[in-house]
Short mmCIF file of C-alpha atoms in Angstrom, two decimals:
data_model
loop_
_atom_site.label_atom_id
_atom_site.label_comp_id
_atom_site.label_asym_id
_atom_site.label_seq_id
_atom_site.Cartn_x
_atom_site.Cartn_y
_atom_site.Cartn_z
CA UNK A 1 23.28 30.63 7.57
CA UNK A 2 19.57 31.23 8.12
CA UNK A 3 18.65 29.20 5.04
CA UNK A 4 20.85 26.32 6.17
CA UNK A 5 19.31 26.35 9.63
CA UNK A 6 15.81 26.34 8.13
CA UNK A 7 16.76 23.39 5.95
CA UNK A 8 18.25 21.58 8.94
CA UNK A 9 15.06 22.21 10.92
CA UNK A 10 12.95 20.76 8.12
CA UNK A 11 15.16 17.69 7.88
CA UNK A 12 14.64 17.01 11.58
CA UNK A 13 11.12 18.40 11.96
CA UNK A 14 9.36 16.45 9.21
CA UNK A 15 10.58 13.03 10.42
CA UNK A 16 9.71 14.08 13.96
CA UNK A 17 6.18 15.01 12.91
CA UNK A 18 5.78 11.71 11.04
CA UNK A 19 6.99 9.67 14.01
CA UNK A 20 4.83 11.50 16.54
CA UNK A 21 1.69 11.17 14.44
CA UNK A 22 2.28 7.77 12.80
CA UNK A 23 4.63 5.90 15.11
CA UNK A 24 2.83 2.54 14.97
CA UNK A 25 2.40 2.70 11.20
CA UNK A 26 6.11 3.42 10.70
CA UNK A 27 7.28 0.74 13.13
CA UNK A 28 5.03 -1.94 11.65
CA UNK A 29 5.65 -1.05 8.01
CA UNK A 30 8.46 -1.79 5.59
CA UNK A 31 11.88 -0.77 7.00
CA UNK A 32 12.62 1.53 4.03
CA UNK A 33 10.55 4.39 5.43
CA UNK A 34 12.15 4.53 8.90
CA UNK A 35 15.55 4.35 7.22
CA UNK A 36 14.60 7.36 5.11
CA UNK A 37 13.42 9.24 8.21
CA UNK A 38 16.66 8.46 10.04
CA UNK A 39 18.75 9.55 7.06
CA UNK A 40 16.96 12.91 6.95
CA UNK A 41 17.55 13.48 10.66
CA UNK A 42 21.26 12.74 10.23
CA UNK A 43 21.39 15.13 7.27
CA UNK A 44 19.66 17.80 9.33
CA UNK A 45 22.11 17.45 12.20
CA UNK A 46 25.10 17.63 9.84
CA UNK A 47 23.73 20.74 8.15
CA UNK A 48 23.08 22.40 11.51
CA UNK A 49 26.61 21.67 12.74
CA UNK A 50 28.12 23.12 9.59
CA UNK A 51 25.81 26.13 9.44
CA UNK A 52 28.22 28.36 11.38
CA UNK A 53 31.24 27.50 9.26
CA UNK A 54 32.17 30.10 6.62
CA UNK A 55 31.48 29.06 3.06
CA UNK A 56 33.83 29.82 0.20
CA UNK A 57 32.22 31.60 -2.71
CA UNK A 58 32.40 30.68 -6.35
CA UNK A 59 29.96 30.26 -9.17
CA UNK A 60 30.15 26.49 -9.54
CA UNK A 61 30.22 25.82 -5.80
CA UNK A 62 27.28 28.12 -5.18
CA UNK A 63 25.28 26.56 -8.00
CA UNK A 64 26.06 23.09 -6.67
CA UNK A 65 24.86 24.00 -3.19
CA UNK A 66 21.63 25.45 -4.60
CA UNK A 67 20.95 22.26 -6.55
CA UNK A 68 21.75 20.08 -3.52
CA UNK A 69 19.50 22.18 -1.30
CA UNK A 70 16.66 21.99 -3.84
CA UNK A 71 16.98 18.21 -4.06
CA UNK A 72 16.96 17.92 -0.27
CA UNK A 73 13.86 20.11 -0.05
CA UNK A 74 12.17 17.81 -2.57
CA UNK A 75 13.12 14.74 -0.52
CA UNK A 76 11.81 16.35 2.66
CA UNK A 77 8.54 17.20 0.93
CA UNK A 78 8.17 13.70 -0.49
CA UNK A 79 8.91 12.20 2.92
CA UNK A 80 6.10 14.20 4.47
CA UNK A 81 3.73 13.27 1.67
CA UNK A 82 4.55 9.58 2.22
CA UNK A 83 3.25 9.71 5.79
CA UNK A 84 0.86 6.73 5.80
CA UNK A 85 -2.85 6.69 6.48
CA UNK A 86 -2.99 4.98 9.86
CA UNK A 87 -4.87 1.72 10.31
CA UNK A 88 -7.89 2.00 12.59
CA UNK A 89 -8.14 -1.77 13.11
CA UNK A 90 -5.78 -4.71 13.12
CA UNK A 91 -5.70 -8.44 13.79
CA UNK A 92 -4.13 -9.80 16.98
CA UNK A 93 -3.48 -13.16 15.33
CA UNK A 94 -1.61 -11.74 12.35
CA UNK A 95 2.04 -12.76 12.13
CA UNK A 96 4.43 -9.94 11.32
CA UNK A 97 7.59 -10.26 9.27
CA UNK A 98 10.02 -7.60 8.03
CA UNK A 99 8.18 -7.15 4.73
CA UNK A 100 4.85 -8.96 5.20
CA UNK A 101 1.92 -9.62 7.48
CA UNK A 102 0.46 -13.13 7.41
CA UNK A 103 -2.98 -14.43 8.30
CA UNK A 104 -2.62 -18.16 8.76
CA UNK A 105 -5.56 -20.58 8.61
CA UNK A 106 -6.33 -22.35 11.86
CA UNK A 107 -7.64 -25.52 10.24
CA UNK A 108 -6.64 -27.58 7.24
CA UNK A 109 -4.99 -25.16 4.81
CA UNK A 110 -6.14 -24.74 1.24
CA UNK A 111 -3.71 -25.05 -1.65
CA UNK A 112 -4.88 -21.59 -2.75
CA UNK A 113 -3.25 -18.62 -1.05
CA UNK A 114 -3.86 -14.89 -1.31
CA UNK A 115 -1.20 -12.19 -1.59
CA UNK A 116 -2.44 -8.63 -1.19
CA UNK A 117 -0.89 -5.22 -1.91
CA UNK A 118 -2.12 -2.20 0.08
CA UNK A 119 -3.18 1.05 -1.50
CA UNK A 120 -0.62 3.83 -1.79
CA UNK A 121 0.43 5.31 1.56
CA UNK A 122 -1.94 3.04 3.49
CA UNK A 123 -0.79 1.13 6.59
CA UNK A 124 -0.91 -2.57 5.56
CA UNK A 125 -2.64 -3.44 8.84
CA UNK A 126 -5.73 -1.59 7.56
CA UNK A 127 -6.59 -4.64 5.44
CA UNK A 128 -6.11 -7.43 7.97
CA UNK A 129 -9.64 -7.43 9.36
CA UNK A 130 -11.19 -7.47 5.89
CA UNK A 131 -8.95 -10.33 4.77
CA UNK A 132 -9.34 -12.39 7.95
CA UNK A 133 -12.45 -14.23 6.59
CA UNK A 134 -10.26 -15.67 3.83
CA UNK A 135 -7.92 -17.17 6.43
CA UNK A 136 -10.92 -18.47 8.34
CA UNK A 137 -11.95 -20.22 5.11
CA UNK A 138 -8.57 -21.99 4.98
CA UNK A 139 -6.49 -19.68 2.78
CA UNK A 140 -3.09 -18.38 3.75
CA UNK A 141 -3.15 -14.59 3.33
CA UNK A 142 0.07 -12.62 2.85
CA UNK A 143 -0.26 -8.84 3.04
CA UNK A 144 2.77 -7.21 1.49
CA UNK A 145 4.52 -4.28 3.21
CA UNK A 146 5.66 -2.24 0.20
CA UNK A 147 8.73 -0.01 0.47
CA UNK A 148 7.57 3.51 1.34
CA UNK A 149 3.99 2.14 1.20
CA UNK A 150 3.99 2.28 -2.61
CA UNK A 151 2.95 -1.05 -4.10
CA UNK A 152 4.78 -0.56 -7.39
CA UNK A 153 8.07 -0.55 -5.45
CA UNK A 154 7.43 -3.97 -3.91
CA UNK A 155 8.99 -7.17 -5.27
CA UNK A 156 6.88 -10.21 -6.01
CA UNK A 157 5.35 -11.84 -2.92
CA UNK A 158 7.42 -14.57 -1.23
CA UNK A 159 5.75 -17.53 -2.92
CA UNK A 160 8.74 -19.80 -2.33
CA UNK A 161 8.39 -19.39 1.43
CA UNK A 162 5.08 -21.29 1.27
CA UNK A 163 5.61 -24.50 -0.74
CA UNK A 164 2.27 -25.89 0.43
CA UNK A 165 0.46 -23.21 -1.52
CA UNK A 166 0.46 -24.16 -5.20
CA UNK A 167 -1.94 -21.53 -6.53
CA UNK A 168 -2.13 -17.86 -5.68
CA UNK A 169 -4.66 -15.11 -5.99
CA UNK A 170 -2.87 -11.78 -6.26
CA UNK A 171 -4.82 -8.69 -5.35
CA UNK A 172 -4.70 -5.21 -4.01
CA UNK A 173 -6.48 -1.99 -3.28
CA UNK A 174 -6.13 1.01 -5.58
CA UNK A 175 -2.46 1.28 -6.67
CA UNK A 176 -1.91 -2.05 -4.91
CA UNK A 177 -4.17 -3.80 -7.40
CA UNK A 178 -2.26 -2.21 -10.25
CA UNK A 179 0.97 -3.50 -8.72
CA UNK A 180 -0.46 -7.00 -8.27
CA UNK A 181 -1.31 -7.22 -11.96
CA UNK A 182 2.35 -6.68 -12.90
CA UNK A 183 3.50 -9.91 -11.25
CA UNK A 184 4.15 -12.60 -13.85
CA UNK A 185 4.35 -16.02 -12.24
CA UNK A 186 2.75 -19.32 -13.36
CA UNK A 187 1.52 -19.92 -9.82
CA UNK A 188 -0.81 -16.92 -10.08
CA UNK A 189 -4.25 -18.22 -11.06
CA UNK A 190 -6.39 -15.27 -9.96
CA UNK A 191 -6.34 -11.47 -9.86
CA UNK A 192 -8.34 -9.42 -7.38
CA UNK A 193 -8.93 -5.70 -7.83
CA UNK A 194 -10.38 -3.63 -5.00
CA UNK A 195 -11.25 -0.16 -6.32
CA UNK A 196 -8.48 -0.71 -8.83
CA UNK A 197 -7.62 -1.71 -12.36
CA UNK A 198 -4.54 -2.85 -14.32
CA UNK A 199 -2.27 -0.27 -15.91
CA UNK A 200 -1.88 -2.32 -19.09
CA UNK A 201 -3.81 -4.92 -21.05
CA UNK A 202 -4.31 -8.17 -19.15
CA UNK A 203 -7.10 -9.47 -21.38
CA UNK A 204 -4.97 -12.27 -22.83
CA UNK A 205 -3.98 -13.63 -19.45
CA UNK A 206 -5.38 -17.05 -18.51
CA UNK A 207 -6.40 -16.29 -14.94
CA UNK A 208 -9.65 -15.73 -13.09
CA UNK A 209 -10.33 -12.13 -12.10
CA UNK A 210 -12.66 -10.13 -9.91
CA UNK A 211 -13.12 -6.37 -9.81
CA UNK A 212 -14.91 -4.94 -6.79
CA UNK A 213 -15.63 -1.22 -6.92
CA UNK A 214 -17.80 1.41 -5.26
CA UNK A 215 -20.25 3.57 -7.18
CA UNK A 216 -19.45 6.61 -5.00
CA UNK A 217 -15.66 6.25 -5.26
CA UNK A 218 -14.03 9.61 -5.90
CA UNK A 219 -10.55 8.21 -6.70
CA UNK A 220 -11.06 5.02 -8.71
CA UNK A 221 -14.26 6.46 -10.12
CA UNK A 222 -16.99 4.45 -11.86
CA UNK A 223 -15.87 6.06 -15.12
CA UNK A 224 -12.30 4.86 -14.49
CA UNK A 225 -13.50 1.33 -13.78
CA UNK A 226 -15.67 1.28 -16.91
CA UNK A 227 -12.93 2.73 -19.13
CA UNK A 228 -10.44 0.04 -18.09
CA UNK A 229 -12.79 -2.96 -18.04
CA UNK A 230 -11.41 -4.24 -21.34
CA UNK A 231 -7.96 -4.56 -19.72
CA UNK A 232 -9.19 -7.27 -17.35
CA UNK A 233 -8.65 -10.96 -18.15
CA UNK A 234 -11.37 -12.50 -20.29
CA UNK A 235 -14.35 -13.62 -18.24
CA UNK A 236 -13.56 -11.30 -15.34
CA UNK A 237 -16.42 -10.72 -12.93
CA UNK A 238 -17.33 -7.25 -11.70
CA UNK A 239 -19.13 -6.38 -8.47
CA UNK A 240 -20.27 -2.84 -7.71
CA UNK A 241 -20.87 -1.95 -4.07
CA UNK A 242 -23.73 0.51 -4.03
CA UNK A 243 -22.87 3.59 -1.99
CA UNK A 244 -19.27 2.43 -1.53
CA UNK A 245 -16.28 4.78 -1.57
CA UNK A 246 -12.53 4.29 -1.95
CA UNK A 247 -11.71 4.30 1.77
CA UNK A 248 -14.25 1.56 2.53
CA UNK A 249 -11.83 -1.00 1.05
CA UNK A 250 -9.59 -0.64 4.11
CA UNK A 251 -9.81 0.48 7.72
CA UNK A 252 -7.89 3.76 7.70
CA UNK A 253 -10.54 6.45 8.01
CA UNK A 254 -11.43 8.96 5.32
CA UNK A 255 -9.25 9.81 2.33
CA UNK A 256 -8.93 13.23 0.67
CA UNK A 257 -10.56 13.37 -2.74
CA UNK A 258 -12.89 10.47 -2.05
CA UNK A 259 -16.61 10.51 -2.77
CA UNK A 260 -19.50 10.84 -0.35
CA UNK A 261 -20.70 7.40 0.80
CA UNK A 262 -24.28 6.31 0.30
CA UNK A 263 -24.07 3.41 2.72
CA UNK A 264 -22.35 2.77 6.05
CA UNK A 265 -18.86 1.30 6.15
CA UNK A 266 -19.87 -2.00 7.79
CA UNK A 267 -22.53 -2.77 5.16
CA UNK A 268 -20.18 -1.95 2.28
CA UNK A 269 -17.38 -4.03 3.74
CA UNK A 270 -19.66 -7.03 4.20
CA UNK A 271 -20.38 -6.90 0.49
CA UNK A 272 -16.68 -6.56 -0.36
CA UNK A 273 -15.77 -9.51 1.88
CA UNK A 274 -18.59 -11.73 0.60
CA UNK A 275 -17.69 -11.17 -3.05
CA UNK A 276 -13.99 -11.73 -2.35
CA UNK A 277 -14.50 -14.90 -0.33
CA UNK A 278 -16.75 -16.38 -3.01
CA UNK A 279 -14.23 -15.54 -5.73
CA UNK A 280 -11.18 -16.94 -3.94
CA UNK A 281 -13.07 -20.09 -3.00
CA UNK A 282 -13.82 -20.74 -6.66
CA UNK A 283 -10.31 -20.22 -8.03
CA UNK A 284 -8.81 -23.28 -9.67
CA UNK A 285 -5.43 -23.95 -11.19
#
């Protein structure tokens, strides 16, 4: 009974901890994560209610319960690990949908839009301020809310919802950039990698590409960027932000395993924004 009560406590306690510490990130993210949290709480309550009931013994039944308990422990652990890095900034003009955030241009819209995938476990709102200059330049910006904040789990951006946009730049930070490169759609005419690189060879792809990286990045290291440069589309441009680290590509604080910055966040982000705005402005179909 003690083991079952401990398991029930974990099923309720981990979602509770996530909600107390990351309420806004959970509420404003993809609905898959809150559904997972709710399911764990329900499982915990059911286990607690059944904890006092006698259990029949038997080799197969006991083995089955052990396997089920182990799987549930793994799910609880993964749920805690998925707790997102909270955004430290936002954008009051951003328009929220169930699976996206949108930054809409105030003036005449460009026919080139930008769809962006966040880094793994990062609150999508952490990128809104950095991407706002693109909207100010006339580009619709769609920031994807990936299920469980893992870009590789996200479907293709909702291009069909924006018929006025005929060409798209797909980009992302870290794992988000890797996810963006997997989207195969003729409307994609540009790829944008922030501290990121494609998982497979994209060199034969007829699209413009920009890689922006930091030379102090401890996660997408300079060696990683150099080793994967031949995967980028032909003619890709690379910009290295001197002193930049992985967490400077979003507003979510520091990230474990990252490097030590050699420049302040504001200076690095100005360079990231300038290079990105110039690239997107030059994309053609």
